[in-house]
Amino acid sequence: DTLLHAIEQGVITLIGATTENPSFEVNSALLSRMQVYVLKPLEAGQIETVVHRALKKDILLKERHFKIADPDFLLQFAGGDARKALNAVEAAVSLMPESARDALITRELLERAVQHSAPIYDKGGEYHYDIISAFIKSMRGSDPDAALFWLSKMLQGGEDPKFIARRMVIFASEDIGNADPYALTLAISVFHSVEVIGLPEARINIAQGVTYLASAPKSNASYEGLGEAAGDAASFQNLPVPLHLRNAPTKLMKKEGYGKGYKYPHSYPGHFVEEHYFPEGMEPKAYYRPGEEGREKYLRERLGSLWPGRRRF
C-alpha cells in the first residue's frame, strides 16, 4: 500500500516479474493499477529453435558441433522452459571429454546430467489449485485412472496428505452423497488412516479411497438442496417455529401450547404420518430431489410415495 500514492502520482514506474500468479501474490489495490503480461510456456518447436541456436552460436558449443539424439526427451524435461533445456544441454556437455567433437548428446547423458527433476508444485500457488481442481474433477467425472495420476502428482510434489484426505471427505458428500452413503464412511476412514499411518504407506490408503470415490455412482442432490434451502431460510428469517414442533420441557411451555398436537411418527403405520414441518405461512418445498443412481433410486421412490403432492418425479 505504501507504493500506491507514488504510482498514482506518477512519481515512480513500477516494473516487476514473478513466477507466481499475481492474483494471489500481489496486493489487489496495487494489481488494479498495473498492466499484467502473462508469459506462457514455450511450444516444443520454440524450445527446439532455442536449443538449436545455442548449439550453433554459443561460444563454447558452436565449435564442437553437438547434436541432440533424443530431442523429445529434452522437450519433455524442459516443460516449456527454455532455461531448463539449455541448462540440461550445458550440464550434459560438461560430462563429455573436452576433446569431444561432432558427438551426440544422448538420452542417457541427459538423464545423468539432470538426474532428477523436482516436480513443479508450489503448495501455495496457482499450480497447486490447478492440480487439486483436476483431481476433484477427475473423480467427479468417474475416471479413477486420471484421478490416480493427479493424486500421484500431488504426492510427488510434497502435498500434505491430510489436505488431500479432507478434500476427499468433502467430495464424498458433495458429489456422491446418498447415491452411495458408504463413500463418506470410507473417506473418513482414509483421513483417519492418514493421521495414524502417515506417508509413505498412507498413499495406498488414499489410492484405495480415490479409486472408490471415482468409481462410485454420483449425486449432488444433497448439496444442491442445501443451497436452495439456505436461500429460503435467509428470505424467511422471521417466520416462527410452529407450536406443535417446539420443545416443551417445562409446564409453562406446555401451557402455552408448545408441542401440542405433534404427531409422533412411530405411533403410526410405517412409522410415518403426514405433518406440516415447515414454518407457518410457508408452503412446503422439495429441496432434496434424489436422482436415479445407486441408493438414491430407492430414496426417490420412497419420498415420492410419502410426499406425492410435493415430489412429482
mmCIF file of C-alpha atoms in Angstrom:
data_model
loop_
_atom_site.group_PDB
_atom_site.id
_atom_site.type_symbol
_atom_site.label_atom_id
_atom_site.label_comp_id
_atom_site.label_asym_id
_atom_site.label_seq_id
_atom_site.Cartn_x
_atom_site.Cartn_y
_atom_site.Cartn_z
ATOM 1 C CA ASP A 1 0.000 0.000 0.000
ATOM 2 C CA THR A 2 2.927 2.363 0.553
ATOM 3 C CA LEU A 3 3.580 2.373 -3.200
ATOM 4 C CA LEU A 4 0.053 3.285 -4.261
ATOM 5 C CA HIS A 5 0.266 7.052 -3.855
ATOM 6 C CA ALA A 6 3.605 7.298 -5.650
ATOM 7 C CA ILE A 7 2.325 5.194 -8.547
ATOM 8 C CA GLU A 8 -0.882 7.204 -8.872
ATOM 9 C CA GLN A 9 1.087 10.479 -8.864
ATOM 10 C CA GLY A 10 3.497 9.177 -11.479
ATOM 11 C CA VAL A 11 6.469 9.570 -9.148
ATOM 12 C CA ILE A 12 7.627 6.025 -9.826
ATOM 13 C CA THR A 13 7.136 3.454 -12.542
ATOM 14 C CA LEU A 14 6.821 0.008 -11.068
ATOM 15 C CA ILE A 15 8.069 -2.924 -13.130
ATOM 16 C CA GLY A 16 8.088 -6.405 -11.649
ATOM 17 C CA ALA A 17 8.466 -10.033 -12.621
ATOM 18 C CA THR A 18 7.280 -13.075 -10.737
ATOM 19 C CA THR A 19 6.869 -16.789 -11.272
ATOM 20 C CA GLU A 20 3.783 -16.684 -9.034
ATOM 21 C CA ASN A 21 0.224 -15.845 -10.030
ATOM 22 C CA PRO A 22 -0.095 -12.095 -9.295
ATOM 23 C CA SER A 23 -3.775 -12.585 -8.469
ATOM 24 C CA PHE A 24 -2.640 -14.460 -5.361
ATOM 25 C CA GLU A 25 0.640 -12.754 -4.514
ATOM 26 C CA VAL A 26 0.203 -9.049 -5.392
ATOM 27 C CA ASN A 27 -1.875 -6.614 -3.332
ATOM 28 C CA SER A 28 -5.247 -6.265 -5.104
ATOM 29 C CA ALA A 29 -5.208 -2.454 -4.917
ATOM 30 C CA LEU A 30 -1.732 -2.394 -6.435
ATOM 31 C CA LEU A 31 -2.653 -5.001 -9.036
ATOM 32 C CA SER A 32 -5.612 -2.908 -10.232
ATOM 33 C CA ARG A 33 -3.197 -0.114 -11.172
ATOM 34 C CA MET A 34 -0.835 -2.322 -13.145
ATOM 35 C CA GLN A 35 -0.806 -3.921 -16.570
ATOM 36 C CA VAL A 36 -0.178 -7.656 -16.275
ATOM 37 C CA TYR A 37 1.548 -9.568 -19.062
ATOM 38 C CA VAL A 38 1.349 -13.347 -18.742
ATOM 39 C CA LEU A 39 4.294 -15.292 -20.172
ATOM 40 C CA LYS A 40 3.154 -18.685 -21.409
ATOM 41 C CA PRO A 41 5.321 -21.842 -21.577
ATOM 42 C CA LEU A 42 7.105 -22.157 -24.907
ATOM 43 C CA GLU A 43 5.874 -24.616 -27.505
ATOM 44 C CA ALA A 44 8.008 -27.635 -28.435
ATOM 45 C CA GLY A 45 9.088 -26.052 -31.711
ATOM 46 C CA GLN A 46 10.169 -22.869 -29.941
ATOM 47 C CA ILE A 47 12.268 -24.833 -27.441
ATOM 48 C CA GLU A 48 13.906 -26.696 -30.332
ATOM 49 C CA THR A 49 14.734 -23.392 -32.014
ATOM 50 C CA VAL A 50 16.364 -22.016 -28.858
ATOM 51 C CA VAL A 51 18.442 -25.174 -28.315
ATOM 52 C CA HIS A 52 19.457 -25.344 -31.980
ATOM 53 C CA ARG A 53 20.514 -21.698 -31.882
ATOM 54 C CA ALA A 54 22.610 -22.333 -28.781
ATOM 55 C CA LEU A 55 24.362 -25.314 -30.369
ATOM 56 C CA LYS A 56 25.163 -23.236 -33.446
ATOM 57 C CA LYS A 57 26.081 -19.882 -31.880
ATOM 58 C CA ASP A 58 27.151 -20.384 -28.262
ATOM 59 C CA ILE A 59 30.832 -19.562 -27.914
ATOM 60 C CA LEU A 60 31.532 -22.829 -26.077
ATOM 61 C CA LEU A 61 29.348 -25.125 -28.170
ATOM 62 C CA LYS A 62 29.484 -23.946 -31.773
ATOM 63 C CA GLU A 63 32.999 -25.273 -32.427
ATOM 64 C CA ARG A 64 32.170 -28.773 -31.157
ATOM 65 C CA HIS A 65 29.160 -29.465 -33.399
ATOM 66 C CA PHE A 66 26.918 -31.337 -30.986
ATOM 67 C CA LYS A 67 23.545 -32.870 -31.863
ATOM 68 C CA ILE A 68 20.673 -33.964 -29.629
ATOM 69 C CA ALA A 69 19.971 -37.686 -30.077
ATOM 70 C CA ASP A 70 16.575 -37.649 -28.345
ATOM 71 C CA PRO A 71 15.023 -34.175 -28.633
ATOM 72 C CA ASP A 72 11.634 -35.435 -27.404
ATOM 73 C CA PHE A 73 13.112 -36.366 -24.026
ATOM 74 C CA LEU A 74 14.737 -32.951 -23.714
ATOM 75 C CA LEU A 75 11.479 -31.205 -24.604
ATOM 76 C CA GLN A 76 9.537 -33.267 -22.076
ATOM 77 C CA PHE A 77 12.081 -32.468 -19.386
ATOM 78 C CA ALA A 78 12.015 -28.750 -20.194
ATOM 79 C CA GLY A 79 8.253 -28.491 -19.805
ATOM 80 C CA GLY A 80 8.075 -25.300 -21.847
ATOM 81 C CA ASP A 81 11.025 -23.653 -20.050
ATOM 82 C CA ALA A 82 13.910 -22.832 -22.395
ATOM 83 C CA ARG A 83 16.238 -22.235 -19.451
ATOM 84 C CA LYS A 84 15.787 -25.807 -18.258
ATOM 85 C CA ALA A 85 16.523 -27.160 -21.718
ATOM 86 C CA LEU A 86 19.679 -25.061 -22.099
ATOM 87 C CA ASN A 87 20.890 -25.912 -18.599
ATOM 88 C CA ALA A 88 20.361 -29.614 -19.313
ATOM 89 C CA VAL A 89 22.361 -29.408 -22.540
ATOM 90 C CA GLU A 90 25.135 -27.477 -20.811
ATOM 91 C CA ALA A 91 25.258 -29.999 -17.967
ATOM 92 C CA ALA A 92 25.366 -32.904 -20.433
ATOM 93 C CA VAL A 93 28.210 -31.319 -22.395
ATOM 94 C CA SER A 94 30.174 -30.813 -19.176
ATOM 95 C CA LEU A 95 30.121 -34.588 -18.668
ATOM 96 C CA MET A 96 31.782 -35.190 -22.037
ATOM 97 C CA PRO A 97 35.536 -35.066 -22.684
ATOM 98 C CA GLU A 98 36.923 -31.698 -23.766
ATOM 99 C CA SER A 99 38.108 -33.332 -26.962
ATOM 100 C CA ALA A 100 34.626 -34.483 -27.969
ATOM 101 C CA ARG A 101 33.630 -33.189 -31.395
ATOM 102 C CA ASP A 102 30.689 -33.974 -33.694
ATOM 103 C CA ALA A 103 29.187 -36.022 -30.866
ATOM 104 C CA LEU A 104 25.641 -36.955 -29.998
ATOM 105 C CA ILE A 105 24.157 -35.781 -26.734
ATOM 106 C CA THR A 106 22.343 -38.999 -25.903
ATOM 107 C CA ARG A 107 19.325 -39.522 -23.705
ATOM 108 C CA GLU A 108 21.472 -41.421 -21.209
ATOM 109 C CA LEU A 109 23.825 -38.465 -20.991
ATOM 110 C CA LEU A 110 20.950 -36.046 -20.471
ATOM 111 C CA GLU A 111 19.499 -38.291 -17.767
ATOM 112 C CA ARG A 112 22.835 -38.319 -15.966
ATOM 113 C CA ALA A 113 23.078 -34.561 -16.285
ATOM 114 C CA VAL A 114 19.637 -33.694 -14.974
ATOM 115 C CA GLN A 115 19.411 -36.706 -12.614
ATOM 116 C CA HIS A 116 16.018 -35.969 -11.099
ATOM 117 C CA SER A 117 13.774 -33.088 -11.956
ATOM 118 C CA ALA A 118 11.849 -31.848 -8.931
ATOM 119 C CA PRO A 119 8.140 -31.614 -9.760
ATOM 120 C CA ILE A 120 6.758 -28.138 -10.322
ATOM 121 C CA TYR A 121 4.438 -27.912 -7.355
ATOM 122 C CA ASP A 122 4.019 -24.816 -5.244
ATOM 123 C CA LYS A 123 1.652 -25.691 -2.417
ATOM 124 C CA GLY A 124 0.596 -22.075 -2.062
ATOM 125 C CA GLY A 125 0.409 -21.084 -5.709
ATOM 126 C CA GLU A 126 -1.723 -21.388 -8.807
ATOM 127 C CA TYR A 127 -0.382 -24.787 -9.888
ATOM 128 C CA HIS A 128 -1.423 -26.226 -6.529
ATOM 129 C CA TYR A 129 -5.031 -25.191 -7.121
ATOM 130 C CA ASP A 130 -4.942 -26.347 -10.745
ATOM 131 C CA ILE A 131 -3.815 -29.833 -9.712
ATOM 132 C CA ILE A 132 -6.379 -30.247 -6.936
ATOM 133 C CA SER A 133 -9.052 -28.990 -9.344
ATOM 134 C CA ALA A 134 -8.055 -31.596 -11.931
ATOM 135 C CA PHE A 135 -8.033 -34.251 -9.188
ATOM 136 C CA ILE A 136 -11.536 -33.422 -7.964
ATOM 137 C CA LYS A 137 -12.953 -33.112 -11.475
ATOM 138 C CA SER A 138 -11.473 -36.477 -12.464
ATOM 139 C CA MET A 139 -13.214 -38.155 -9.512
ATOM 140 C CA ARG A 140 -16.432 -36.287 -10.284
ATOM 141 C CA GLY A 141 -16.176 -37.474 -13.879
ATOM 142 C CA SER A 142 -15.844 -41.111 -12.700
ATOM 143 C CA ASP A 143 -12.323 -41.523 -14.103
ATOM 144 C CA PRO A 144 -10.258 -43.347 -11.443
ATOM 145 C CA ASP A 145 -7.243 -43.557 -13.752
ATOM 146 C CA ALA A 146 -6.947 -39.802 -14.223
ATOM 147 C CA ALA A 147 -7.641 -39.287 -10.515
ATOM 148 C CA LEU A 148 -4.705 -41.569 -9.629
ATOM 149 C CA PHE A 149 -2.457 -39.613 -11.987
ATOM 150 C CA TRP A 150 -3.267 -36.264 -10.350
ATOM 151 C CA LEU A 151 -3.014 -37.855 -6.908
ATOM 152 C CA SER A 152 0.499 -39.006 -7.782
ATOM 153 C CA LYS A 153 1.419 -35.513 -8.979
ATOM 154 C CA MET A 154 0.320 -34.073 -5.643
ATOM 155 C CA LEU A 155 2.138 -36.671 -3.550
ATOM 156 C CA GLN A 156 5.337 -36.345 -5.591
ATOM 157 C CA GLY A 157 5.126 -32.584 -5.199
ATOM 158 C CA GLY A 158 5.034 -32.872 -1.410
ATOM 159 C CA GLU A 159 1.360 -32.065 -0.880
ATOM 160 C CA ASP A 160 0.065 -32.567 2.648
ATOM 161 C CA PRO A 161 -1.818 -35.908 2.559
ATOM 162 C CA LYS A 162 -4.278 -34.566 5.137
ATOM 163 C CA PHE A 163 -5.251 -31.825 2.692
ATOM 164 C CA ILE A 164 -5.968 -34.459 0.051
ATOM 165 C CA ALA A 165 -7.934 -36.607 2.511
ATOM 166 C CA ARG A 166 -10.013 -33.633 3.668
ATOM 167 C CA ARG A 167 -10.968 -32.850 0.091
ATOM 168 C CA MET A 168 -11.987 -36.477 -0.363
ATOM 169 C CA VAL A 169 -14.298 -36.288 2.663
ATOM 170 C CA ILE A 170 -15.942 -33.170 1.229
ATOM 171 C CA PHE A 171 -16.206 -34.801 -2.194
ATOM 172 C CA ALA A 172 -17.920 -37.886 -0.760
ATOM 173 C CA SER A 173 -20.858 -35.786 0.429
ATOM 174 C CA GLU A 174 -20.893 -33.108 -2.259
ATOM 175 C CA ASP A 175 -20.555 -35.287 -5.355
ATOM 176 C CA ILE A 176 -21.649 -38.781 -4.270
ATOM 177 C CA GLY A 177 -23.999 -38.169 -1.381
ATOM 178 C CA ASN A 178 -26.792 -40.665 -0.897
ATOM 179 C CA ALA A 179 -26.126 -42.383 -4.204
ATOM 180 C CA ASP A 180 -23.585 -44.320 -2.124
ATOM 181 C CA PRO A 181 -23.638 -43.333 1.574
ATOM 182 C CA TYR A 182 -20.707 -45.690 2.242
ATOM 183 C CA ALA A 183 -18.444 -43.312 0.312
ATOM 184 C CA LEU A 184 -18.438 -40.854 3.222
ATOM 185 C CA THR A 185 -17.572 -43.615 5.700
ATOM 186 C CA LEU A 186 -14.696 -44.735 3.501
ATOM 187 C CA ALA A 187 -13.413 -41.177 3.010
ATOM 188 C CA ILE A 188 -13.380 -40.584 6.771
ATOM 189 C CA SER A 189 -11.543 -43.896 7.217
ATOM 190 C CA VAL A 190 -8.950 -42.743 4.691
ATOM 191 C CA PHE A 191 -8.482 -39.489 6.593
ATOM 192 C CA HIS A 192 -8.075 -41.429 9.847
ATOM 193 C CA SER A 193 -5.553 -43.790 8.253
ATOM 194 C CA VAL A 194 -3.501 -40.814 7.053
ATOM 195 C CA GLU A 195 -3.417 -39.488 10.622
ATOM 196 C CA VAL A 196 -2.490 -42.859 12.121
ATOM 197 C CA ILE A 197 -0.091 -44.230 9.499
ATOM 198 C CA GLY A 198 1.355 -41.274 7.621
ATOM 199 C CA LEU A 199 3.401 -41.355 4.452
ATOM 200 C CA PRO A 200 4.650 -43.236 2.571
ATOM 201 C CA GLU A 201 2.322 -46.144 3.406
ATOM 202 C CA ALA A 202 -0.809 -43.975 3.713
ATOM 203 C CA ARG A 203 -0.636 -43.247 -0.016
ATOM 204 C CA ILE A 204 -2.008 -46.779 -0.527
ATOM 205 C CA ASN A 205 -4.999 -45.979 1.674
ATOM 206 C CA ILE A 206 -5.526 -42.731 -0.213
ATOM 207 C CA ALA A 207 -5.356 -44.536 -3.562
ATOM 208 C CA GLN A 208 -7.975 -47.049 -2.396
ATOM 209 C CA GLY A 209 -10.285 -44.230 -1.374
ATOM 210 C CA VAL A 210 -9.704 -42.273 -4.579
ATOM 211 C CA THR A 211 -10.479 -45.207 -6.852
ATOM 212 C CA TYR A 212 -13.666 -46.000 -4.925
ATOM 213 C CA LEU A 213 -14.902 -42.403 -4.895
ATOM 214 C CA ALA A 214 -14.188 -42.023 -8.593
ATOM 215 C CA SER A 215 -15.951 -45.291 -9.437
ATOM 216 C CA ALA A 216 -19.000 -44.777 -7.191
ATOM 217 C CA PRO A 217 -22.385 -43.539 -8.505
ATOM 218 C CA LYS A 218 -22.710 -39.775 -8.298
ATOM 219 C CA SER A 219 -25.289 -37.335 -6.936
ATOM 220 C CA ASN A 220 -25.100 -33.713 -5.843
ATOM 221 C CA ALA A 221 -28.756 -33.628 -4.758
ATOM 222 C CA SER A 222 -27.967 -33.006 -1.072
ATOM 223 C CA TYR A 223 -25.525 -30.216 -1.940
ATOM 224 C CA GLU A 224 -27.953 -28.560 -4.351
ATOM 225 C CA GLY A 225 -30.841 -28.932 -1.923
ATOM 226 C CA LEU A 226 -28.864 -27.291 0.863
ATOM 227 C CA GLY A 227 -28.136 -24.309 -1.356
ATOM 228 C CA GLU A 228 -31.809 -23.808 -2.177
ATOM 229 C CA ALA A 229 -32.882 -24.262 1.441
ATOM 230 C CA ALA A 230 -30.259 -21.771 2.615
ATOM 231 C CA GLY A 231 -31.628 -19.175 0.220
ATOM 232 C CA ASP A 232 -35.168 -19.609 1.521
ATOM 233 C CA ALA A 233 -34.008 -19.678 5.144
ATOM 234 C CA ALA A 234 -32.418 -16.275 4.595
ATOM 235 C CA SER A 235 -35.595 -14.970 2.935
ATOM 236 C CA PHE A 236 -37.952 -16.262 5.636
ATOM 237 C CA GLN A 237 -35.904 -15.387 8.715
ATOM 238 C CA ASN A 238 -38.802 -14.055 10.774
ATOM 239 C CA LEU A 239 -41.185 -16.978 10.432
ATOM 240 C CA PRO A 240 -41.613 -18.641 13.853
ATOM 241 C CA VAL A 241 -41.336 -22.347 14.571
ATOM 242 C CA PRO A 242 -44.872 -23.819 14.657
ATOM 243 C CA LEU A 243 -46.105 -24.553 18.184
ATOM 244 C CA HIS A 244 -46.567 -28.266 17.543
ATOM 245 C CA LEU A 245 -42.868 -28.579 16.604
ATOM 246 C CA ARG A 246 -41.497 -26.682 19.589
ATOM 247 C CA ASN A 247 -39.787 -28.307 22.536
ATOM 248 C CA ALA A 248 -41.812 -28.292 25.780
ATOM 249 C CA PRO A 249 -39.503 -29.139 28.711
ATOM 250 C CA THR A 250 -41.497 -27.139 31.319
ATOM 251 C CA LYS A 251 -45.120 -26.968 32.449
ATOM 252 C CA LEU A 252 -45.293 -23.313 31.468
ATOM 253 C CA MET A 253 -44.276 -24.107 27.913
ATOM 254 C CA LYS A 254 -46.808 -26.899 27.704
ATOM 255 C CA LYS A 255 -49.448 -24.488 28.999
ATOM 256 C CA GLU A 256 -48.506 -22.087 26.224
ATOM 257 C CA GLY A 257 -49.176 -24.813 23.683
ATOM 258 C CA TYR A 258 -45.612 -25.853 22.930
ATOM 259 C CA GLY A 259 -45.627 -29.321 21.378
ATOM 260 C CA LYS A 260 -49.428 -29.544 21.376
ATOM 261 C CA GLY A 261 -50.830 -31.567 18.516
ATOM 262 C CA TYR A 262 -47.498 -33.055 17.474
ATOM 263 C CA LYS A 263 -47.945 -36.386 15.705
ATOM 264 C CA TYR A 264 -45.316 -38.920 16.765
ATOM 265 C CA PRO A 265 -44.420 -40.834 13.552
ATOM 266 C CA HIS A 266 -43.530 -44.075 15.351
ATOM 267 C CA SER A 267 -47.107 -44.339 16.593
ATOM 268 C CA TYR A 268 -48.402 -44.676 13.040
ATOM 269 C CA PRO A 269 -48.230 -47.478 10.458
ATOM 270 C CA GLY A 270 -44.973 -47.497 8.574
ATOM 271 C CA HIS A 271 -43.564 -45.044 11.130
ATOM 272 C CA PHE A 272 -44.915 -42.180 9.054
ATOM 273 C CA VAL A 273 -47.737 -39.672 9.284
ATOM 274 C CA GLU A 274 -48.247 -36.619 7.110
ATOM 275 C CA GLU A 275 -47.413 -33.480 9.064
ATOM 276 C CA HIS A 276 -46.579 -29.841 8.365
ATOM 277 C CA TYR A 277 -42.924 -29.398 9.309
ATOM 278 C CA PHE A 278 -42.292 -26.045 7.615
ATOM 279 C CA PRO A 279 -42.904 -22.662 9.300
ATOM 280 C CA GLU A 280 -46.486 -21.461 9.369
ATOM 281 C CA GLY A 281 -47.296 -19.456 6.287
ATOM 282 C CA MET A 282 -44.631 -21.155 4.184
ATOM 283 C CA GLU A 283 -45.548 -23.676 1.537
ATOM 284 C CA PRO A 284 -43.602 -26.950 1.697
ATOM 285 C CA LYS A 285 -40.954 -27.238 -0.974
ATOM 286 C CA ALA A 286 -38.923 -30.164 -2.306
ATOM 287 C CA TYR A 287 -35.328 -29.075 -1.794
ATOM 288 C CA TYR A 288 -33.976 -32.597 -1.854
ATOM 289 C CA ARG A 289 -34.544 -34.217 -5.236
ATOM 290 C CA PRO A 290 -32.770 -37.565 -5.240
ATOM 291 C CA GLY A 291 -31.600 -38.934 -8.545
ATOM 292 C CA GLU A 292 -31.769 -42.415 -10.005
ATOM 293 C CA GLU A 293 -28.183 -43.501 -9.330
ATOM 294 C CA GLY A 294 -27.312 -46.055 -6.677
ATOM 295 C CA ARG A 295 -29.057 -45.875 -3.319
ATOM 296 C CA GLU A 296 -30.847 -42.649 -4.250
ATOM 297 C CA LYS A 297 -33.134 -44.521 -6.593
ATOM 298 C CA TYR A 298 -34.729 -46.188 -3.546
ATOM 299 C CA LEU A 299 -34.923 -42.862 -1.670
ATOM 300 C CA ARG A 300 -36.509 -41.238 -4.694
ATOM 301 C CA GLU A 301 -39.244 -43.878 -4.809
ATOM 302 C CA ARG A 302 -39.815 -43.751 -1.045
ATOM 303 C CA LEU A 303 -40.106 -39.959 -0.855
ATOM 304 C CA GLY A 304 -42.339 -39.962 -3.916
ATOM 305 C CA SER A 305 -44.761 -42.270 -2.146
ATOM 306 C CA LEU A 306 -44.618 -40.411 1.198
ATOM 307 C CA TRP A 307 -44.995 -36.900 -0.225
ATOM 308 C CA PRO A 308 -46.731 -37.358 -3.593
ATOM 309 C CA GLY A 309 -48.032 -33.802 -3.706
ATOM 310 C CA ARG A 310 -44.601 -32.294 -3.168
ATOM 311 C CA ARG A 311 -42.467 -34.618 -5.265
ATOM 312 C CA ARG A 312 -43.619 -35.298 -8.779
ATOM 313 C CA PHE A 313 -40.678 -37.235 -10.138
#
